[in-house]
């Protein structure tokens, strides 16, 4: 449970948390735990979807985060950088109905190209990547 990481304070040099925060009921507690278990100067590298379909499974799907929301969650870190990863076109791939999934092989390269061409200074993204230093 990321809300209660069973490690002592300052234990890790780095924490990786990919596509985790949207599945936690209290992401602010998870971020506090990540900061707690990092050594001074340690780095947290996380990702979380923004434009993405609802995807529950073994874990509920609670949230989507904006750049501002992520900066706020990581505000206690000494430095925080938030980068968009993939744009609207890449996000659309995840909304393709199951019957058309085989087309992803053809569509994905085209959509990645379109993202690069049309969304150079995008404010929205398929997902956001966060690099935060304790």
XYZ file of C-alpha atoms in Angstrom:
134
model
C 0.000 0.000 0.000
C 1.661 3.206 -1.196
C -0.168 5.127 1.545
C 2.002 3.320 4.130
C 5.406 2.382 2.681
C 6.979 -0.099 5.129
C 10.499 1.364 4.974
C 12.388 3.710 7.297
C 12.774 7.435 6.647
C 15.457 8.369 4.106
C 15.899 4.815 2.843
C 15.852 5.230 -0.965
C 17.927 7.245 -3.430
C 15.033 7.212 -5.907
C 11.389 6.214 -6.113
C 9.672 5.243 -9.364
C 5.885 5.368 -9.465
C 4.400 4.919 -12.925
C 0.620 5.131 -13.352
C 0.090 4.830 -9.614
C -1.312 8.101 -8.290
C -4.624 7.866 -10.130
C -5.230 4.545 -8.358
C -4.707 5.872 -4.814
C -7.574 7.223 -2.717
C -5.334 9.833 -1.067
C -2.535 10.814 -3.445
C -1.317 13.577 -1.123
C -0.540 10.897 1.473
C 1.298 8.800 -1.115
C 3.428 11.799 -2.129
C 4.189 12.491 1.535
C 5.271 8.844 1.950
C 7.476 9.030 -1.140
C 9.141 12.134 0.255
C 9.554 10.469 3.660
C 11.356 7.393 2.314
C 13.675 9.384 0.036
C 17.155 10.308 1.176
C 17.999 14.025 1.144
C 18.505 14.939 -2.506
C 16.681 11.785 -3.596
C 14.581 11.798 -6.748
C 10.970 10.793 -7.361
C 10.111 9.956 -10.973
C 6.391 9.493 -11.509
C 3.863 9.432 -14.316
C 0.111 9.736 -14.287
C -2.395 9.842 -17.154
C -4.313 12.984 -17.989
C -6.372 12.273 -21.107
C -7.085 8.594 -20.589
C -10.168 6.412 -20.291
C -11.474 5.214 -16.958
C -9.521 2.037 -16.212
C -10.391 0.227 -13.006
C -9.227 -3.307 -12.467
C -7.630 -4.746 -9.385
C -7.338 -1.121 -8.225
C -10.010 1.599 -8.467
C -9.390 4.526 -10.812
C -9.891 7.741 -8.798
C -8.219 10.762 -10.413
C -6.698 12.644 -13.351
C -4.111 15.331 -12.584
C -3.242 18.595 -14.305
C 0.222 20.176 -14.330
C -0.946 22.570 -11.615
C -2.353 19.748 -9.525
C 0.879 17.772 -9.758
C 3.009 20.784 -8.856
C 0.761 21.296 -5.831
C 1.032 17.645 -4.760
C 4.843 17.821 -4.944
C 5.118 21.325 -3.405
C 7.189 20.125 -0.425
C 9.991 18.887 -2.698
C 12.965 21.199 -3.322
C 12.440 21.101 -7.095
C 9.629 19.846 -9.295
C 9.481 19.544 -13.080
C 6.321 18.412 -14.868
C 6.486 17.412 -18.537
C 3.722 16.448 -20.948
C 4.158 13.056 -22.593
C 2.116 12.393 -25.699
C -0.649 14.671 -26.847
C -4.271 14.475 -27.844
C -3.704 12.139 -30.781
C -1.834 9.553 -28.696
C -4.573 9.811 -26.075
C -7.213 9.052 -28.717
C -5.618 5.644 -29.328
C -6.761 4.566 -25.874
C -10.370 5.365 -26.759
C -10.456 3.060 -29.804
C -13.230 0.454 -29.393
C -12.080 -3.147 -28.810
C -13.240 -4.272 -32.261
C -10.828 -1.781 -33.878
C -7.817 -2.511 -31.639
C -5.883 -4.290 -34.448
C -5.753 -0.926 -36.262
C -3.572 0.516 -33.476
C -0.496 -0.883 -35.216
C -1.167 1.400 -38.182
C -2.727 4.353 -36.371
C -0.226 4.804 -33.531
C 2.767 5.904 -35.673
C 0.522 8.335 -37.552
C -0.924 9.753 -34.322
C 2.549 10.161 -32.801
C 3.574 12.120 -35.898
C 0.456 14.284 -35.660
C 1.148 14.945 -31.970
C 4.633 16.155 -32.824
C 3.355 18.366 -35.624
C 0.275 19.906 -34.010
C 1.045 20.034 -30.310
C 4.524 21.540 -29.913
C 3.511 23.775 -26.986
C 0.712 21.682 -25.598
C -0.852 22.316 -22.246
C -2.641 18.958 -22.265
C -1.122 15.553 -22.644
C -1.853 11.858 -22.700
C 0.106 11.721 -19.441
C 2.401 13.869 -17.342
C 5.852 12.915 -16.123
C 7.063 14.370 -12.815
C 10.694 14.668 -11.714
C 10.917 15.856 -8.123
C 13.964 16.190 -5.880
C 13.706 16.031 -2.100
